[in-house]
Tab-separated table of N, CA and C in Angstrom:
chain	number	residue	atom	x	y	z
A	12	MET	N	0.846	-1.182	0.000
A	12	MET	CA	0.000	0.000	0.000
A	12	MET	C	0.888	1.241	0.000
A	13	THR	N	0.514	2.219	-0.791
A	13	THR	CA	1.308	3.449	-0.849
A	13	THR	C	1.021	4.326	0.366
A	14	ASP	N	1.952	5.218	0.643
A	14	ASP	CA	1.744	6.183	1.730
A	14	ASP	C	0.485	7.001	1.477
A	15	GLN	N	0.299	7.440	0.236
A	15	GLN	CA	-0.866	8.266	-0.102
A	15	GLN	C	-2.168	7.507	0.120
A	16	ALA	N	-2.206	6.239	-0.232
A	16	ALA	CA	-3.414	5.431	-0.038
A	16	ALA	C	-3.741	5.281	1.450
A	17	LEU	N	-2.712	5.118	2.274
A	17	LEU	CA	-2.925	5.000	3.718
A	17	LEU	C	-3.442	6.321	4.287
A	18	VAL	N	-2.865	7.423	3.850
A	18	VAL	CA	-3.335	8.751	4.287
A	18	VAL	C	-4.780	8.965	3.837
A	19	ASP	N	-5.109	8.574	2.614
A	19	ASP	CA	-6.479	8.718	2.117
A	19	ASP	C	-7.466	7.929	2.978
A	20	LEU	N	-7.073	6.737	3.409
A	20	LEU	CA	-7.939	5.955	4.297
A	20	LEU	C	-8.145	6.667	5.637
A	21	ALA	N	-7.087	7.273	6.154
A	21	ALA	CA	-7.215	8.024	7.405
A	21	ALA	C	-8.199	9.180	7.229
A	22	PHE	N	-8.079	9.903	6.122
A	22	PHE	CA	-9.020	11.001	5.856
A	22	PHE	C	-10.453	10.496	5.731
A	23	SER	N	-10.639	9.317	5.175
A	23	SER	CA	-12.000	8.778	4.998
A	23	SER	C	-12.685	8.521	6.332
A	24	MET	N	-11.920	8.412	7.395
A	24	MET	CA	-12.496	8.134	8.711
A	24	MET	C	-12.977	9.390	9.445
A	25	LEU	N	-12.631	10.569	8.946
A	25	LEU	CA	-13.041	11.810	9.617
A	25	LEU	C	-14.556	11.883	9.779
A	26	GLU	N	-15.284	11.470	8.768
A	26	GLU	CA	-16.742	11.562	8.813
A	26	GLU	C	-17.363	10.633	9.847
A	27	ARG	N	-16.620	9.645	10.322
A	27	ARG	CA	-17.154	8.712	11.322
A	27	ARG	C	-16.836	9.140	12.756
A	28	SER	N	-16.003	10.153	12.900
A	28	SER	CA	-15.649	10.627	14.238
A	28	SER	C	-16.881	11.094	14.999
A	29	TYR	N	-16.855	10.884	16.305
A	29	TYR	CA	-17.902	11.380	17.196
A	29	TYR	C	-17.252	12.450	18.057
A	30	VAL	N	-17.437	13.707	17.677
A	30	VAL	CA	-16.707	14.806	18.310
A	30	VAL	C	-17.628	15.977	18.680
A	31	PRO	N	-18.670	15.740	19.487
A	31	PRO	CA	-19.600	16.824	19.816
A	31	PRO	C	-18.994	17.895	20.727
A	32	TYR	N	-17.883	17.625	21.362
A	32	TYR	CA	-17.288	18.573	22.308
A	32	TYR	C	-16.151	19.370	21.687
A	33	SER	N	-15.173	18.710	21.109
A	33	SER	CA	-14.038	19.414	20.514
A	33	SER	C	-14.330	19.866	19.081
A	34	ARG	N	-15.219	19.159	18.403
A	34	ARG	CA	-15.481	19.396	16.982
A	34	ARG	C	-14.193	19.284	16.155
A	35	PHE	N	-13.311	18.371	16.591
A	35	PHE	CA	-12.016	18.147	15.938
A	35	PHE	C	-11.920	16.682	15.532
A	36	PRO	N	-12.457	16.334	14.352
A	36	PRO	CA	-12.402	14.939	13.921
A	36	PRO	C	-10.986	14.515	13.539
A	37	VAL	N	-10.658	13.281	13.886
A	37	VAL	CA	-9.366	12.700	13.538
A	37	VAL	C	-9.615	11.299	13.000
A	38	GLY	N	-8.881	10.948	11.953
A	38	GLY	CA	-8.961	9.614	11.392
A	38	GLY	C	-7.597	8.964	11.381
A	39	ALA	N	-7.554	7.651	11.432
A	39	ALA	CA	-6.288	6.921	11.420
A	39	ALA	C	-6.442	5.655	10.587
A	40	ALA	N	-5.326	5.230	10.015
A	40	ALA	CA	-5.263	3.959	9.290
A	40	ALA	C	-3.945	3.293	9.644
A	41	LEU	N	-4.022	2.079	10.162
A	41	LEU	CA	-2.861	1.345	10.651
A	41	LEU	C	-2.603	0.152	9.738
A	42	LEU	N	-1.410	0.106	9.162
A	42	LEU	CA	-1.013	-0.963	8.245
A	42	LEU	C	-0.282	-2.058	9.008
A	43	CYS	N	-0.834	-3.269	8.958
A	43	CYS	CA	-0.196	-4.416	9.598
A	43	CYS	C	0.937	-4.935	8.713
A	44	ALA	N	1.874	-5.628	9.313
A	44	ALA	CA	3.007	-6.175	8.575
A	44	ALA	C	2.547	-7.089	7.449
A	45	GLY	N	1.425	-7.772	7.618
A	45	GLY	CA	0.905	-8.679	6.604
A	45	GLY	C	0.081	-8.012	5.522
A	46	GLY	N	-0.088	-6.686	5.598
A	46	GLY	CA	-0.807	-5.950	4.583
A	46	GLY	C	-2.228	-5.557	4.943
A	47	GLN	N	-2.774	-6.113	6.002
A	47	GLN	CA	-4.124	-5.756	6.429
A	47	GLN	C	-4.122	-4.348	7.014
A	48	VAL	N	-5.202	-3.591	6.831
A	48	VAL	CA	-5.313	-2.227	7.351
A	48	VAL	C	-6.507	-2.143	8.293
A	49	PHE	N	-6.283	-1.497	9.434
A	49	PHE	CA	-7.352	-1.223	10.383
A	49	PHE	C	-7.485	0.284	10.499
A	50	THR	N	-8.723	0.768	10.423
A	50	THR	CA	-8.971	2.200	10.515
A	50	THR	C	-9.575	2.541	11.862
A	51	GLY	N	-9.546	3.825	12.183
A	51	GLY	CA	-10.129	4.288	13.428
A	51	GLY	C	-10.470	5.761	13.352
A	52	CYS	N	-11.332	6.180	14.250
A	52	CYS	CA	-11.673	7.593	14.392
A	52	CYS	C	-11.728	7.902	15.881
A	53	ASN	N	-11.675	9.186	16.199
A	53	ASN	CA	-11.779	9.542	17.605
A	53	ASN	C	-13.242	9.499	18.036
A	54	VAL	N	-13.446	9.067	19.278
A	54	VAL	CA	-14.779	8.945	19.862
A	54	VAL	C	-14.734	9.649	21.214
A	55	GLU	N	-15.407	10.805	21.278
A	55	GLU	CA	-15.403	11.591	22.515
A	55	GLU	C	-16.495	11.119	23.464
A	56	ASN	N	-16.380	11.566	24.702
A	56	ASN	CA	-17.320	11.197	25.743
A	56	ASN	C	-17.491	12.392	26.669
A	57	ALA	N	-18.681	12.553	27.217
A	57	ALA	CA	-18.935	13.655	28.146
A	57	ALA	C	-17.989	13.586	29.352
A	58	ALA	N	-17.599	12.382	29.752
A	58	ALA	CA	-16.554	12.203	30.762
A	58	ALA	C	-15.247	12.178	29.972
A	59	TYR	N	-14.623	13.329	29.794
A	59	TYR	CA	-13.522	13.517	28.844
A	59	TYR	C	-12.432	12.459	28.912
A	60	GLY	N	-12.119	11.971	30.087
A	60	GLY	CA	-11.080	10.957	30.223
A	60	GLY	C	-11.418	9.643	29.535
A	61	SER	N	-12.690	9.441	29.217
A	61	SER	CA	-13.115	8.218	28.542
A	61	SER	C	-13.008	8.315	27.023
A	62	THR	N	-12.634	9.471	26.521
A	62	THR	CA	-12.462	9.672	25.083
A	62	THR	C	-11.324	8.788	24.575
A	63	ILE	N	-11.468	8.282	23.345
A	63	ILE	CA	-10.401	7.485	22.745
A	63	ILE	C	-10.021	8.114	21.402
A	64	CYS	N	-8.738	8.187	21.167
A	64	CYS	CA	-8.210	8.788	19.941
A	64	CYS	C	-8.326	7.816	18.766
A	65	ALA	N	-8.256	8.363	17.569
A	65	ALA	CA	-8.351	7.561	16.349
A	65	ALA	C	-7.236	6.522	16.273
A	66	GLU	N	-6.027	6.917	16.658
A	66	GLU	CA	-4.883	6.016	16.575
A	66	GLU	C	-5.068	4.799	17.470
A	67	ARG	N	-5.539	5.037	18.694
A	67	ARG	CA	-5.749	3.930	19.624
A	67	ARG	C	-6.945	3.081	19.207
A	68	THR	N	-7.955	3.696	18.596
A	68	THR	CA	-9.084	2.926	18.080
A	68	THR	C	-8.592	1.919	17.043
A	69	ALA	N	-7.788	2.390	16.090
A	69	ALA	CA	-7.255	1.501	15.050
A	69	ALA	C	-6.370	0.416	15.661
A	70	LEU	N	-5.521	0.795	16.613
A	70	LEU	CA	-4.616	-0.159	17.245
A	70	LEU	C	-5.389	-1.240	18.002
A	71	VAL	N	-6.367	-0.841	18.773
A	71	VAL	CA	-7.138	-1.806	19.564
A	71	VAL	C	-7.946	-2.732	18.649
A	72	LYS	N	-8.481	-2.196	17.559
A	72	LYS	CA	-9.181	-3.045	16.596
A	72	LYS	C	-8.228	-4.093	16.023
A	73	ALA	N	-7.030	-3.664	15.661
A	73	ALA	CA	-6.055	-4.583	15.075
A	73	ALA	C	-5.638	-5.662	16.070
A	74	VAL	N	-5.292	-5.257	17.267
A	74	VAL	CA	-4.849	-6.217	18.277
A	74	VAL	C	-5.978	-7.189	18.612
A	75	SER	N	-7.210	-6.684	18.697
A	75	SER	CA	-8.337	-7.568	19.036
A	75	SER	C	-8.626	-8.573	17.929
A	76	GLU	N	-8.136	-8.307	16.730
A	76	GLU	CA	-8.303	-9.234	15.608
A	76	GLU	C	-7.056	-10.091	15.372
A	77	GLY	N	-6.074	-9.984	16.276
A	77	GLY	CA	-4.909	-10.862	16.210
A	77	GLY	C	-3.664	-10.273	15.576
A	78	CYS	N	-3.715	-9.050	15.105
A	78	CYS	CA	-2.521	-8.424	14.515
A	78	CYS	C	-1.662	-7.812	15.619
A	79	ARG	N	-0.378	-8.092	15.569
A	79	ARG	CA	0.540	-7.574	16.588
A	79	ARG	C	1.775	-6.900	15.980
A	80	GLU	N	1.900	-6.954	14.657
A	80	GLU	CA	3.059	-6.359	13.988
A	80	GLU	C	2.574	-5.329	12.982
A	81	PHE	N	3.130	-4.125	13.072
A	81	PHE	CA	2.663	-3.013	12.264
A	81	PHE	C	3.829	-2.321	11.572
A	82	SER	N	3.556	-1.794	10.387
A	82	SER	CA	4.622	-1.124	9.641
A	82	SER	C	4.395	0.363	9.474
A	83	ALA	N	3.147	0.812	9.384
A	83	ALA	CA	2.897	2.242	9.177
A	83	ALA	C	1.542	2.639	9.736
A	84	LEU	N	1.458	3.900	10.121
A	84	LEU	CA	0.220	4.488	10.614
A	84	LEU	C	0.059	5.849	9.962
A	85	ALA	N	-1.139	6.132	9.467
A	85	ALA	CA	-1.464	7.474	8.972
A	85	ALA	C	-2.475	8.101	9.915
A	86	VAL	N	-2.279	9.378	10.222
A	86	VAL	CA	-3.175	10.144	11.082
A	86	VAL	C	-3.554	11.411	10.324
A	87	ALA	N	-4.854	11.719	10.275
A	87	ALA	CA	-5.315	12.883	9.519
A	87	ALA	C	-6.342	13.682	10.303
A	88	GLY	N	-6.263	15.000	10.138
A	88	GLY	CA	-7.241	15.905	10.733
A	88	GLY	C	-7.533	17.034	9.760
A	89	ASN	N	-8.507	17.852	10.104
A	89	ASN	CA	-8.900	18.961	9.231
A	89	ASN	C	-8.167	20.262	9.533
A	90	SER	N	-7.193	20.230	10.394
A	90	SER	CA	-6.533	21.454	10.841
A	90	SER	C	-5.511	21.975	9.826
A	91	THR	N	-5.061	23.204	10.049
A	91	THR	CA	-4.027	23.780	9.198
A	91	THR	C	-2.648	23.275	9.591
A	92	ASP	N	-2.528	22.717	10.798
A	92	ASP	CA	-1.269	22.125	11.249
A	92	ASP	C	-1.386	20.610	11.103
A	93	TYR	N	-0.264	19.936	11.152
A	93	TYR	CA	-0.265	18.478	11.097
A	93	TYR	C	-0.952	17.919	12.340
A	94	CYS	N	-1.624	16.801	12.196
A	94	CYS	CA	-2.397	16.183	13.270
A	94	CYS	C	-1.508	15.162	13.995
A	95	TRP	N	-0.697	15.646	14.902
A	95	TRP	CA	0.275	14.808	15.613
A	95	TRP	C	-0.408	13.896	16.618
A	96	PRO	N	0.030	12.659	16.754
A	96	PRO	CA	-0.514	11.767	17.792
A	96	PRO	C	-0.189	12.310	19.194
A	97	CYS	N	-1.131	12.149	20.100
A	97	CYS	CA	-0.895	12.581	21.486
A	97	CYS	C	0.093	11.631	22.166
A	98	GLY	N	0.506	11.969	23.365
A	98	GLY	CA	1.466	11.152	24.097
A	98	GLY	C	0.950	9.754	24.403
A	99	ALA	N	-0.328	9.637	24.769
A	99	ALA	CA	-0.890	8.318	25.079
A	99	ALA	C	-0.870	7.429	23.842
A	100	CYS	N	-1.188	7.993	22.700
A	100	CYS	CA	-1.166	7.203	21.455
A	100	CYS	C	0.260	6.792	21.106
A	101	ARG	N	1.191	7.702	21.259
A	101	ARG	CA	2.593	7.372	20.975
A	101	ARG	C	3.047	6.200	21.845
A	102	GLN	N	2.683	6.227	23.118
A	102	GLN	CA	3.075	5.156	24.031
A	102	GLN	C	2.420	3.836	23.659
A	103	MET	N	1.130	3.859	23.354
A	103	MET	CA	0.435	2.621	22.976
A	103	MET	C	1.030	2.024	21.703
A	104	LEU	N	1.345	2.859	20.726
A	104	LEU	CA	1.938	2.381	19.480
A	104	LEU	C	3.322	1.806	19.727
A	105	TYR	N	4.094	2.445	20.593
A	105	TYR	CA	5.457	1.994	20.898
A	105	TYR	C	5.453	0.597	21.517
A	106	GLU	N	4.420	0.285	22.265
A	106	GLU	CA	4.296	-1.033	22.889
A	106	GLU	C	4.415	-2.153	21.847
A	107	PHE	N	3.837	-1.939	20.680
A	107	PHE	CA	3.795	-2.957	19.644
A	107	PHE	C	4.770	-2.732	18.501
A	108	ALA	N	5.110	-1.465	18.227
A	108	ALA	CA	5.865	-1.187	17.001
A	108	ALA	C	6.827	-0.015	17.156
A	109	PRO	N	7.910	-0.181	17.917
A	109	PRO	CA	8.846	0.931	18.079
A	109	PRO	C	9.462	1.393	16.760
A	110	GLU	N	9.456	0.527	15.754
A	110	GLU	CA	10.028	0.877	14.446
A	110	GLU	C	8.972	1.405	13.473
A	111	LEU	N	7.791	1.700	13.952
A	111	LEU	CA	6.677	2.144	13.125
A	111	LEU	C	6.998	3.428	12.358
A	112	THR	N	6.538	3.488	11.116
A	112	THR	CA	6.594	4.712	10.331
A	112	THR	C	5.265	5.432	10.527
A	113	VAL	N	5.316	6.743	10.802
A	113	VAL	CA	4.109	7.523	11.057
A	113	VAL	C	3.959	8.584	9.972
A	114	LEU	N	2.783	8.612	9.360
A	114	LEU	CA	2.433	9.614	8.353
A	114	LEU	C	1.430	10.556	9.003
A	115	VAL	N	1.782	11.823	9.099
A	115	VAL	CA	0.949	12.796	9.804
A	115	VAL	C	0.465	13.838	8.797
A	116	ALA	N	-0.861	13.934	8.642
A	116	ALA	CA	-1.449	14.805	7.624
A	116	ALA	C	-2.152	16.007	8.242
A	117	ARG	N	-2.280	17.038	7.434
A	117	ARG	CA	-3.075	18.208	7.810
A	117	ARG	C	-4.256	18.307	6.848
A	118	GLY	N	-5.154	19.221	7.104
A	118	GLY	CA	-6.404	19.311	6.362
A	118	GLY	C	-6.293	19.467	4.859
A	119	ASP	N	-5.216	20.070	4.389
A	119	ASP	CA	-5.078	20.270	2.945
A	119	ASP	C	-4.534	19.029	2.228
A	120	GLY	N	-4.304	17.948	2.976
A	120	GLY	CA	-3.826	16.703	2.390
A	120	GLY	C	-2.330	16.499	2.435
A	121	ALA	N	-1.576	17.557	2.716
A	121	ALA	CA	-0.122	17.414	2.835
A	121	ALA	C	0.203	16.557	4.054
A	122	PHE	N	1.266	15.758	3.951
A	122	PHE	CA	1.661	14.952	5.099
A	122	PHE	C	3.174	14.837	5.178
A	123	VAL	N	3.637	14.534	6.392
A	123	VAL	CA	5.053	14.279	6.640
A	123	VAL	C	5.186	12.842	7.112
A	124	LYS	N	6.362	12.287	6.913
A	124	LYS	CA	6.638	10.886	7.249
A	124	LYS	C	7.842	10.853	8.176
A	125	LEU	N	7.696	10.198	9.324
A	125	LEU	CA	8.806	10.095	10.253
A	125	LEU	C	8.668	8.843	11.106
A	126	PRO	N	9.759	8.399	11.698
A	126	PRO	CA	9.693	7.205	12.551
A	126	PRO	C	9.073	7.527	13.914
A	127	LEU	N	8.353	6.557	14.468
A	127	LEU	CA	7.770	6.730	15.794
A	127	LEU	C	8.845	7.079	16.820
A	128	LYS	N	10.030	6.509	16.662
A	128	LYS	CA	11.108	6.787	17.616
A	128	LYS	C	11.491	8.264	17.647
A	129	GLU	N	11.203	8.987	16.571
A	129	GLU	CA	11.447	10.433	16.576
A	129	GLU	C	10.350	11.160	17.355
A	130	LEU	N	9.135	10.608	17.315
A	130	LEU	CA	8.023	11.194	18.067
A	130	LEU	C	8.073	10.828	19.551
A	131	LEU	N	8.691	9.683	19.860
A	131	LEU	CA	8.788	9.218	21.242
A	131	LEU	C	10.207	8.706	21.491
A	132	PRO	N	11.168	9.641	21.603
A	132	PRO	CA	12.537	9.194	21.854
A	132	PRO	C	12.643	8.544	23.241
A	133	HIS	N	13.484	7.551	23.346
A	133	HIS	CA	13.703	6.861	24.613
A	133	HIS	C	12.408	6.273	25.152
A	134	GLY	N	11.603	5.713	24.249
A	134	GLY	CA	10.307	5.147	24.630
A	134	GLY	C	10.449	3.993	25.604
A	135	PHE	N	9.384	3.772	26.361
A	135	PHE	CA	9.323	2.695	27.345
A	135	PHE	C	8.454	1.591	26.775
A	136	GLY	N	9.032	0.414	26.603
A	136	GLY	CA	8.302	-0.708	26.028
A	136	GLY	C	8.597	-1.994	26.760
A	137	PRO	N	8.126	-3.109	26.226
A	137	PRO	CA	8.323	-4.412	26.872
A	137	PRO	C	9.780	-4.724	27.191
A	138	LYS	N	10.696	-4.338	26.320
A	138	LYS	CA	12.122	-4.607	26.546
A	138	LYS	C	12.670	-3.803	27.723
A	139	SER	N	11.987	-2.731	28.091
A	139	SER	CA	12.409	-1.903	29.233
A	139	SER	C	12.221	-2.638	30.558
A	140	LEU	N	11.395	-3.656	30.576
A	140	LEU	CA	11.092	-4.371	31.808
A	140	LEU	C	12.080	-5.496	32.108
A	141	GLY	N	12.963	-5.784	31.148
A	141	GLY	CA	13.875	-6.916	31.291
A	141	GLY	C	15.108	-6.681	32.057
């Protein structure tokens, strides 16, 4: 799958976001090592701490279906700035894929590509417990 196709899938998820409070839809598309893609959107909640981000939605869907190895993630929002994953999402992704490539898009469709390790330097993962 091309980077552009993955970003396009992330953008397609914006319309499914449930964002009555922030009005900031986010979409994500997570590419598994085997080629399968899981998408996600952010789902807000009146109890704000119960809100789940698009990236974690896609990750949890993938893990619940048996995928544990990932190669790329695209994140898209409608903003003028790039839609960077929050710290909680970075940590959850690092748990499974410290070598993950992250594609971060802004509303006009432009995106940047960088390694998760650049977004979460010195990350804490399973190997940290050994």
